[in-house]
């Protein structure tokens, strides 16, 4: 017997519709229906399942989907539109509009009703083609927690909805009204995402200047800067640029307004540190990048034992100045399971600075091991030095500086010890995911990156690694939002993420965009051999044999012993057909060495 009782609950509702459906049917009814069925089967329905949605009903040219999570609903919408844009690059005529709302719904049997549903449907009708339009209720839930940034669309008067609804949009042609066809233009190139708007709650922490008069104290000032970045990064309502990008300004005196433009942030924290014996003086100032004005400034004269308290106070002052809501769970995460042993922390900072330096070799490896081991000797409960040792041995596994026996297993053990001492240490989870990738345990790697991102929603490297895992799992379309987010958070490292973005397009079969992406990566990182390898595979599929031969000559000049077979054999693809697609491209280019 059908249950006809009325039930209510709060849900995120996604409404999708084909733009210009009647016109498409009038032009080519049979072709449009076939293309639409392919989209539902190959793109829309699998994405909904991937993001834990429930398809309430299909409406011929549209769909209504229910989600328990606003984040899942929005990430699903973005993934669908990213996939649709790629299909259009291959001459797919169908364009979708998507609206998402969060509200109270009425459940009757398997159907849903109410204003929560009606607003989602009205938002969909106002959404840009190939884009997503959110209600303000959804945006408040997902801000800083999804892979893209939404622009304020203002208040909209929606048909049959009493009060105006503030909305936020992403993607598509935002210049053209939703009801009219977009102007003729080349298909959007997903390889390099369009410039993201600068959110007000966004920051870059420049490396603090060492004022101690002793160059050997540089590790200490850099370490404090790094700790502040890490703490701020745990706040979901704040966009924090990664260390790699903010430290690109080390030793320079840049115009703060230029830094804001280059890194895409509304504010910059800069300062200085003077250490003398057991006393420290820290100055910090938060600067508005639009006008160069000071939002907050402070000077601290403290004992060295108060360093963590100073870091916490700086973090909270920034949160207050930028009017960011700090959740209780996030406040509890700030600082992590720190040591109370100042000497142990000092040894850790020395070891970490060596690990992060660009010039690593056998001698530096031994110095890192000594510093981090000393930190553990001084405080065996201190989690971060264990994570540092895990990274050191993982790098030795890759670079074979000393050929440590069972280096990868030793690395894994140290990461496990770090997590046991502090389960909320995001770096340990991220690094453990890298080890799992080396071991070809993709499911464990996926879970570890998910945990790292839950603890640190601004973790650029974790986003990049998660994108890479999605590719190897055979989900290249889902990889793209993660990789775009990594680029947004760490623009100086764009070349690194472009390599994997190109691989995603290659695995997805979009060889033209893959080739364009790898060409850009090679321009930014001229000495890469693997990007040239993948480019050759894409060129093979495109029939561009002359360019493929040029790439091969360049690979040999960079790495005379390079082997396609050896390098491809190391790739942990779950589905052999994905690897076969790359190998086929090499064969089509007449290069299989």
XYZ file of C-alpha atoms in Angstrom:
593
model
C 0.000 0.000 0.000
C 1.345 3.442 -0.965
C 2.117 5.707 1.986
C 0.300 9.022 1.288
C 1.134 10.686 4.583
C 2.716 14.139 4.451
C 6.301 14.403 5.671
C 8.631 17.399 5.795
C 12.394 17.773 5.899
C 15.178 20.210 5.017
C 16.929 19.336 1.760
C 19.101 20.743 -0.990
C 17.229 20.665 -4.304
C 18.895 20.692 -7.736
C 16.727 21.569 -10.730
C 18.188 21.096 -14.220
C 16.730 21.950 -17.609
C 17.841 21.973 -21.254
C 18.231 25.518 -22.589
C 16.331 26.152 -25.829
C 14.810 22.663 -25.835
C 11.875 23.500 -28.131
C 14.178 25.098 -30.686
C 16.505 22.077 -30.662
C 13.565 19.694 -31.119
C 12.295 21.788 -34.011
C 15.662 21.645 -35.761
C 16.474 17.948 -35.180
C 13.998 15.998 -33.047
C 15.618 12.568 -33.398
C 19.179 13.807 -32.872
C 18.231 15.965 -29.868
C 16.382 13.129 -28.119
C 19.284 10.730 -28.717
C 21.829 13.260 -27.438
C 19.717 14.000 -24.359
C 19.353 10.325 -23.498
C 23.149 9.953 -23.767
C 23.634 12.898 -21.396
C 21.294 11.433 -18.788
C 22.901 7.981 -19.035
C 26.578 8.916 -19.385
C 26.872 12.182 -17.485
C 23.963 13.403 -15.375
C 22.793 10.222 -13.622
C 26.317 8.936 -12.761
C 27.270 12.355 -11.336
C 24.156 12.412 -9.155
C 25.006 8.967 -7.818
C 28.627 9.987 -7.240
C 27.530 12.928 -5.068
C 24.891 10.983 -3.091
C 21.826 12.537 -4.721
C 18.386 11.046 -5.328
C 16.693 11.660 -8.675
C 13.107 12.498 -7.743
C 11.840 12.678 -11.305
C 12.942 13.152 -14.898
C 10.914 15.693 -16.849
C 11.902 14.879 -20.419
C 14.089 17.953 -20.881
C 14.942 18.342 -17.198
C 15.369 16.699 -13.819
C 14.696 17.276 -10.129
C 17.239 15.907 -7.637
C 17.303 15.855 -3.836
C 20.469 15.962 -1.690
C 20.970 15.716 2.054
C 24.019 18.020 1.752
C 24.214 21.459 0.122
C 27.916 20.871 -0.569
C 27.159 17.619 -2.409
C 24.419 19.343 -4.447
C 26.694 22.188 -5.547
C 29.730 20.010 -6.269
C 27.447 17.766 -8.348
C 26.104 20.762 -10.285
C 29.630 22.029 -11.002
C 30.832 18.557 -12.061
C 27.852 18.167 -14.422
C 28.412 21.552 -16.058
C 32.169 20.921 -16.375
C 31.399 17.647 -18.146
C 28.798 19.352 -20.353
C 31.282 22.014 -21.416
C 33.662 19.282 -22.559
C 30.870 17.602 -24.528
C 30.094 20.904 -26.254
C 33.753 21.185 -27.251
C 33.053 18.008 -29.229
C 30.061 19.625 -30.987
C 27.403 18.490 -28.491
C 24.468 20.916 -29.077
C 22.743 20.569 -25.695
C 23.302 23.109 -22.902
C 21.965 22.806 -19.356
C 20.915 25.393 -16.808
C 21.001 24.369 -13.131
C 19.445 25.961 -10.051
C 20.095 24.871 -6.453
C 18.119 25.807 -3.355
C 18.102 24.767 0.291
C 14.739 24.733 1.998
C 11.870 22.922 3.635
C 10.188 20.382 1.362
C 7.041 18.286 1.572
C 7.395 14.587 0.733
C 4.368 12.780 -0.655
C 5.072 9.168 -1.667
C 8.249 9.490 -3.796
C 7.621 13.077 -4.924
C 8.585 16.392 -3.294
C 6.800 19.748 -3.208
C 6.909 23.143 -1.497
C 8.693 26.481 -1.762
C 12.078 24.754 -1.429
C 11.375 22.983 -4.730
C 9.688 25.950 -6.412
C 12.607 28.301 -5.730
C 15.100 25.770 -7.145
C 13.022 25.544 -10.332
C 12.770 29.343 -10.638
C 16.509 29.736 -10.083
C 17.144 27.210 -12.839
C 15.123 29.344 -15.298
C 17.351 32.357 -14.449
C 20.633 30.413 -14.498
C 23.174 31.081 -17.267
C 23.543 28.449 -19.966
C 26.231 25.971 -18.893
C 26.123 27.590 -15.445
C 24.754 27.187 -11.925
C 22.619 29.605 -9.885
C 22.345 29.198 -6.095
C 20.053 30.726 -3.517
C 21.689 32.663 -0.697
C 20.688 29.878 1.706
C 22.826 27.412 -0.256
C 25.723 29.843 -0.624
C 25.878 30.392 3.142
C 26.346 26.629 3.596
C 28.963 26.016 0.909
C 31.114 29.179 1.049
C 34.768 28.120 1.143
C 33.834 24.419 1.085
C 33.461 23.717 -2.648
C 35.912 23.669 -5.524
C 34.825 26.908 -7.260
C 33.852 30.445 -6.255
C 30.380 31.898 -6.896
C 29.680 35.526 -7.858
C 26.932 37.615 -6.290
C 24.020 37.831 -8.756
C 22.036 40.231 -6.583
C 18.379 39.925 -5.598
C 16.079 38.283 -8.148
C 12.315 38.612 -8.433
C 11.195 35.032 -9.099
C 7.829 34.188 -10.614
C 5.204 33.250 -8.002
C 7.735 33.698 -5.153
C 6.608 36.443 -2.756
C 9.964 37.882 -1.648
C 13.078 38.576 -3.774
C 15.763 35.882 -3.524
C 19.441 36.783 -3.384
C 21.370 34.519 -5.753
C 24.942 33.524 -6.643
C 26.186 32.261 -10.001
C 29.078 30.288 -11.464
C 30.017 29.298 -14.997
C 28.272 29.818 -18.302
C 27.863 33.059 -20.210
C 26.858 35.476 -17.454
C 26.608 38.381 -19.920
C 23.682 36.903 -21.830
C 20.156 36.606 -20.395
C 19.209 33.022 -19.620
C 16.231 33.211 -22.008
C 18.280 34.066 -25.121
C 20.902 32.038 -26.993
C 24.483 32.938 -26.046
C 26.575 34.835 -28.588
C 28.690 32.726 -30.901
C 32.058 32.116 -29.250
C 34.670 29.386 -28.985
C 33.902 26.664 -26.460
C 35.273 27.374 -22.986
C 38.696 25.835 -22.476
C 38.672 24.027 -19.157
C 42.448 23.626 -19.166
C 42.962 27.011 -17.566
C 40.006 28.160 -15.477
C 38.787 31.740 -15.984
C 40.048 34.219 -13.393
C 38.106 33.661 -10.197
C 36.546 36.646 -8.437
C 38.375 37.819 -5.341
C 36.363 36.930 -2.219
C 36.499 39.497 0.556
C 37.543 36.829 3.064
C 40.800 35.885 1.322
C 44.395 36.248 2.434
C 48.031 35.585 1.617
C 50.584 35.417 4.440
C 53.940 36.725 3.240
C 57.046 35.283 4.919
C 57.833 37.320 8.029
C 61.110 39.224 7.866
C 63.917 37.917 10.066
C 65.077 40.937 12.096
C 67.369 38.981 14.418
C 70.580 39.993 12.668
C 71.457 36.301 12.305
C 70.753 34.606 8.941
C 70.653 31.248 10.715
C 67.430 32.375 12.435
C 65.668 32.442 9.046
C 64.174 29.002 9.744
C 62.432 30.423 12.824
C 60.737 33.383 11.105
C 59.739 31.195 8.150
C 58.415 28.568 10.551
C 56.168 31.040 12.367
C 54.829 32.295 9.025
C 54.162 28.715 7.955
C 52.336 27.916 11.210
C 50.059 30.948 10.775
C 49.246 29.869 7.199
C 48.411 26.383 8.449
C 46.119 27.668 11.192
C 44.281 30.086 8.908
C 43.879 27.359 6.290
C 41.735 25.310 8.675
C 38.970 27.946 8.527
C 36.407 27.045 5.859
C 35.071 30.597 5.494
C 38.482 31.964 4.526
C 40.407 31.482 1.282
C 44.121 31.144 2.127
C 46.810 31.084 -0.542
C 49.306 28.236 -0.169
C 52.813 28.653 1.231
C 54.445 27.948 -2.139
C 52.761 30.980 -3.692
C 53.054 33.431 -0.795
C 56.723 32.515 -0.189
C 57.489 33.430 -3.819
C 57.752 36.992 -2.464
C 60.422 36.105 0.102
C 63.281 38.605 0.147
C 61.307 41.100 -1.936
C 59.419 44.285 -1.106
C 56.395 43.954 -3.362
C 53.549 46.417 -3.779
C 50.795 44.831 -1.686
C 48.197 45.828 -4.263
C 50.164 43.933 -6.913
C 50.342 40.895 -4.616
C 46.557 41.039 -4.273
C 46.120 41.039 -8.053
C 48.673 38.308 -8.662
C 47.404 35.941 -5.951
C 43.746 36.898 -6.130
C 43.329 37.926 -2.478
C 41.681 40.870 -0.746
C 44.165 41.053 2.143
C 47.799 40.315 2.932
C 49.479 39.652 6.272
C 53.076 40.764 6.586
C 55.365 41.281 9.537
C 58.736 40.715 11.167
C 60.276 38.614 13.921
C 63.195 39.456 16.176
C 64.532 36.715 18.422
C 67.034 37.407 21.178
C 67.748 34.680 23.686
C 64.414 33.658 25.201
C 62.614 36.827 24.075
C 60.797 37.453 20.794
C 59.283 40.543 19.222
C 56.686 39.956 16.533
C 55.049 42.709 14.494
C 52.141 41.918 12.202
C 49.915 44.016 9.985
C 46.920 43.031 7.906
C 46.654 45.113 4.737
C 43.755 45.680 2.331
C 45.080 44.918 -1.174
C 42.572 47.205 -2.891
C 43.875 50.420 -1.341
C 46.949 49.474 0.715
C 45.243 50.503 3.954
C 45.844 48.768 7.285
C 42.979 46.631 8.587
C 44.799 45.668 11.794
C 48.301 45.914 13.256
C 49.919 44.747 16.482
C 53.300 44.269 18.164
C 54.054 41.466 20.611
C 56.994 41.388 23.051
C 56.890 37.994 24.703
C 58.895 35.119 26.114
C 59.708 32.389 23.619
C 57.417 30.041 25.548
C 54.479 32.274 24.529
C 55.028 31.782 20.787
C 51.963 29.572 20.311
C 49.735 32.003 22.187
C 50.935 34.791 19.887
C 50.194 32.705 16.782
C 46.692 31.957 18.058
C 46.059 35.633 18.819
C 47.223 36.714 15.351
C 44.918 34.127 13.757
C 41.893 35.245 15.780
C 42.595 38.941 15.086
C 42.643 38.211 11.341
C 39.386 36.268 11.583
C 37.769 39.195 13.402
C 39.145 41.822 10.995
C 37.868 39.913 7.945
C 34.524 39.205 9.641
C 34.822 35.463 9.174
C 32.584 33.153 11.175
C 34.759 30.714 13.108
C 32.925 27.504 13.912
C 33.516 25.838 17.290
C 35.015 22.765 15.607
C 37.426 24.965 13.643
C 38.448 26.874 16.736
C 39.230 23.564 18.433
C 41.487 22.588 15.508
C 43.588 25.754 15.612
C 47.092 24.994 16.793
C 46.623 21.222 16.782
C 48.306 18.979 19.341
C 51.268 21.257 19.943
C 54.256 20.545 22.084
C 54.966 22.491 25.254
C 58.677 21.835 24.793
C 60.220 24.905 23.151
C 63.435 23.070 22.253
C 61.482 20.268 20.567
C 59.541 22.814 18.516
C 62.761 24.580 17.562
C 64.298 21.313 16.334
C 61.140 20.574 14.349
C 61.227 24.011 12.692
C 64.857 23.437 11.656
C 64.021 20.069 10.152
C 60.881 21.300 8.391
C 62.683 24.250 6.838
C 65.278 21.880 5.366
C 62.503 19.631 4.050
C 60.834 22.564 2.326
C 64.020 23.925 0.769
C 64.387 23.428 -2.999
C 67.942 22.084 -2.728
C 67.598 18.634 -1.152
C 70.312 15.988 -1.386
C 71.963 13.230 0.664
C 73.591 15.657 3.113
C 70.363 17.631 3.651
C 68.493 14.354 4.179
C 70.815 13.421 7.055
C 70.400 16.904 8.593
C 66.599 16.558 8.399
C 66.653 13.145 10.081
C 68.897 14.449 12.851
C 66.743 17.532 13.574
C 63.423 15.674 13.565
C 64.777 12.780 15.615
C 66.024 15.315 18.165
C 62.530 16.845 18.342
C 61.034 13.416 19.077
C 63.708 12.691 21.673
C 62.735 15.893 23.460
C 58.995 15.200 23.202
C 57.920 11.756 22.011
C 54.220 12.804 21.946
C 54.829 15.594 19.403
C 53.073 14.523 16.190
C 54.560 16.820 13.545
C 58.170 15.526 13.655
C 56.878 12.014 12.912
C 55.084 13.363 9.841
C 58.305 15.123 8.827
C 60.273 11.877 9.099
C 57.615 10.167 6.991
C 58.083 12.757 4.255
C 61.877 12.516 4.463
C 61.876 8.755 3.922
C 59.271 9.050 1.177
C 61.554 11.515 -0.625
C 64.471 9.132 -0.143
C 62.333 6.387 -1.711
C 61.761 8.641 -4.730
C 65.247 10.151 -5.055
C 67.385 7.301 -3.670
C 69.739 9.605 -1.781
C 70.838 6.878 0.650
C 68.703 3.936 -0.563
C 67.199 3.349 2.881
C 65.974 -0.282 3.050
C 62.154 -0.416 3.016
C 62.034 3.390 2.848
C 58.387 3.454 1.708
C 57.258 1.172 4.510
C 59.257 3.176 7.033
C 57.614 6.339 5.706
C 54.173 4.777 6.130
C 54.957 3.804 9.728
C 56.002 7.356 10.635
C 52.820 8.812 9.140
C 50.773 6.304 11.127
C 52.583 7.362 14.307
C 51.909 11.032 13.541
C 48.189 10.349 13.034
C 48.048 8.262 16.219
C 49.455 11.210 18.198
C 47.281 13.812 16.464
C 44.394 12.501 14.318
C 43.649 16.102 13.325
C 47.007 16.750 11.646
C 46.036 17.335 7.973
C 49.576 17.081 6.616
C 49.999 13.527 7.932
C 46.788 12.411 6.210
C 47.810 14.097 2.945
C 51.292 12.584 2.964
C 49.897 9.156 3.897
C 47.722 9.427 0.781
C 50.854 9.871 -1.342
C 52.324 6.689 0.138
C 49.059 4.876 -0.580
C 49.299 6.029 -4.204
C 52.788 4.558 -4.443
C 51.323 1.323 -3.053
C 48.441 1.496 -5.580
C 45.844 1.524 -2.793
C 43.558 4.098 -4.421
C 40.631 3.647 -2.036
C 42.797 4.350 1.017
C 44.436 7.308 -0.757
C 40.998 8.741 -1.550
C 39.888 8.416 2.084
C 43.093 10.034 3.356
C 42.801 13.062 1.061
C 39.156 13.436 2.062
C 40.229 13.542 5.705
C 43.030 16.036 4.972
C 40.602 18.361 3.164
C 38.012 18.071 5.927
C 40.672 19.265 8.380
C 42.153 21.874 6.033
C 39.729 23.116 3.334
C 42.493 25.308 1.826
C 44.997 22.492 1.282
C 46.149 23.033 -2.314
C 48.391 19.970 -2.466
C 45.621 17.764 -1.089
C 43.227 19.096 -3.743
C 45.821 18.337 -6.411
C 46.415 14.839 -5.062
C 42.681 14.145 -4.821
C 42.321 15.198 -8.447
C 45.119 12.828 -9.408
C 43.448 9.970 -7.510
C 40.164 10.633 -9.332
C 42.013 10.265 -12.652
C 43.542 6.935 -11.662
C 40.136 5.749 -10.397
C 38.776 6.349 -13.897
C 36.826 9.515 -13.014
C 38.668 12.251 -14.976
C 35.682 14.620 -15.072
C 35.425 14.576 -11.273
C 39.165 15.310 -11.094
C 38.869 18.688 -12.795
C 37.177 20.732 -10.014
C 39.803 19.532 -7.531
C 42.651 20.543 -9.858
C 41.125 23.944 -10.615
C 40.758 24.555 -6.876
C 44.423 23.645 -6.364
C 45.423 26.201 -9.013
C 43.269 28.850 -7.337
C 44.906 28.249 -3.964
C 48.479 27.905 -5.257
C 48.801 29.908 -8.501
C 52.613 29.835 -8.485
C 52.391 26.044 -8.792
C 49.942 26.173 -11.712
C 52.365 24.243 -13.927
C 52.318 21.267 -11.540
C 48.515 21.002 -11.543
C 48.281 21.580 -15.306
C 50.214 18.342 -15.791
C 47.441 16.347 -14.122
C 44.673 18.468 -15.635
C 46.088 17.556 -19.041
C 46.137 13.903 -18.009
C 42.457 14.162 -17.013
C 41.541 15.447 -20.477
C 43.683 12.744 -22.094
C 41.993 9.954 -20.121
C 38.564 11.492 -20.847
C 39.318 11.374 -24.568
C 39.376 15.146 -25.150
C 42.701 15.047 -26.991
C 42.585 18.605 -28.348
C 42.197 20.188 -24.905
C 44.733 17.742 -23.467
C 47.288 18.841 -26.063
C 46.649 22.526 -25.340
C 47.037 21.916 -21.614
C 50.314 20.025 -21.966
C 51.722 22.687 -24.298
C 51.008 25.293 -21.619
C 52.560 23.082 -18.936
C 55.708 22.658 -21.039
C 55.887 26.426 -21.533
C 55.802 26.913 -17.763
C 58.077 23.943 -16.929
C 60.397 23.498 -19.938
C 62.335 20.520 -18.546
C 59.391 18.155 -18.077
C 59.656 14.788 -19.801
C 56.349 13.184 -18.673
C 54.200 16.093 -19.886
C 55.875 15.677 -23.274
C 55.157 11.940 -23.086
C 51.452 12.584 -22.502
C 51.442 15.302 -25.164
C 52.806 12.792 -27.674
C 49.916 10.444 -26.817
C 47.378 13.239 -27.395
C 49.094 14.238 -30.653
C 49.022 10.624 -31.793
C 45.260 10.509 -31.380
C 44.993 13.838 -33.247
C 47.218 12.624 -36.092
C 49.824 15.374 -35.505
C 52.861 13.179 -36.096
C 55.386 15.911 -36.911
C 54.837 17.697 -33.588
C 54.978 14.328 -31.806
C 58.416 13.640 -33.302
C 59.654 17.059 -32.157
C 58.449 16.278 -28.624
C 60.322 12.971 -28.690
C 63.593 14.679 -29.681
C 63.097 17.120 -26.791
C 62.492 14.261 -24.334
C 65.741 12.572 -25.382
C 67.626 15.852 -24.912
C 66.190 16.200 -21.388
C 66.389 12.530 -20.350
C 68.375 10.267 -22.708
C 67.284 7.106 -20.860
C 63.551 7.908 -20.891
C 61.310 4.912 -21.550
C 57.599 5.161 -22.322
C 56.964 1.613 -21.152
C 58.738 1.991 -17.820
C 57.007 5.254 -16.991
C 53.541 4.086 -17.998
C 53.976 0.878 -16.009
C 54.292 2.948 -12.812
C 50.899 4.614 -13.276
C 48.327 3.106 -10.847
C 45.266 3.143 -13.116
C 42.469 0.951 -11.781
C 41.031 0.397 -15.255
C 43.532 -0.887 -17.792
C 41.590 0.713 -20.645
C 42.586 4.174 -19.397
C 46.262 3.242 -19.593
C 45.641 1.574 -22.949
C 44.267 4.847 -24.320
C 47.587 6.556 -23.561
C 49.588 3.666 -25.028
C 47.398 3.720 -28.141
C 48.198 7.410 -28.652
C 51.919 6.648 -28.502
C 51.479 3.883 -31.066
C 49.491 6.183 -33.346
C 52.390 8.660 -33.078
C 54.720 5.798 -34.072
C 56.556 6.083 -30.739
C 56.512 3.129 -28.328
C 60.033 3.012 -26.858
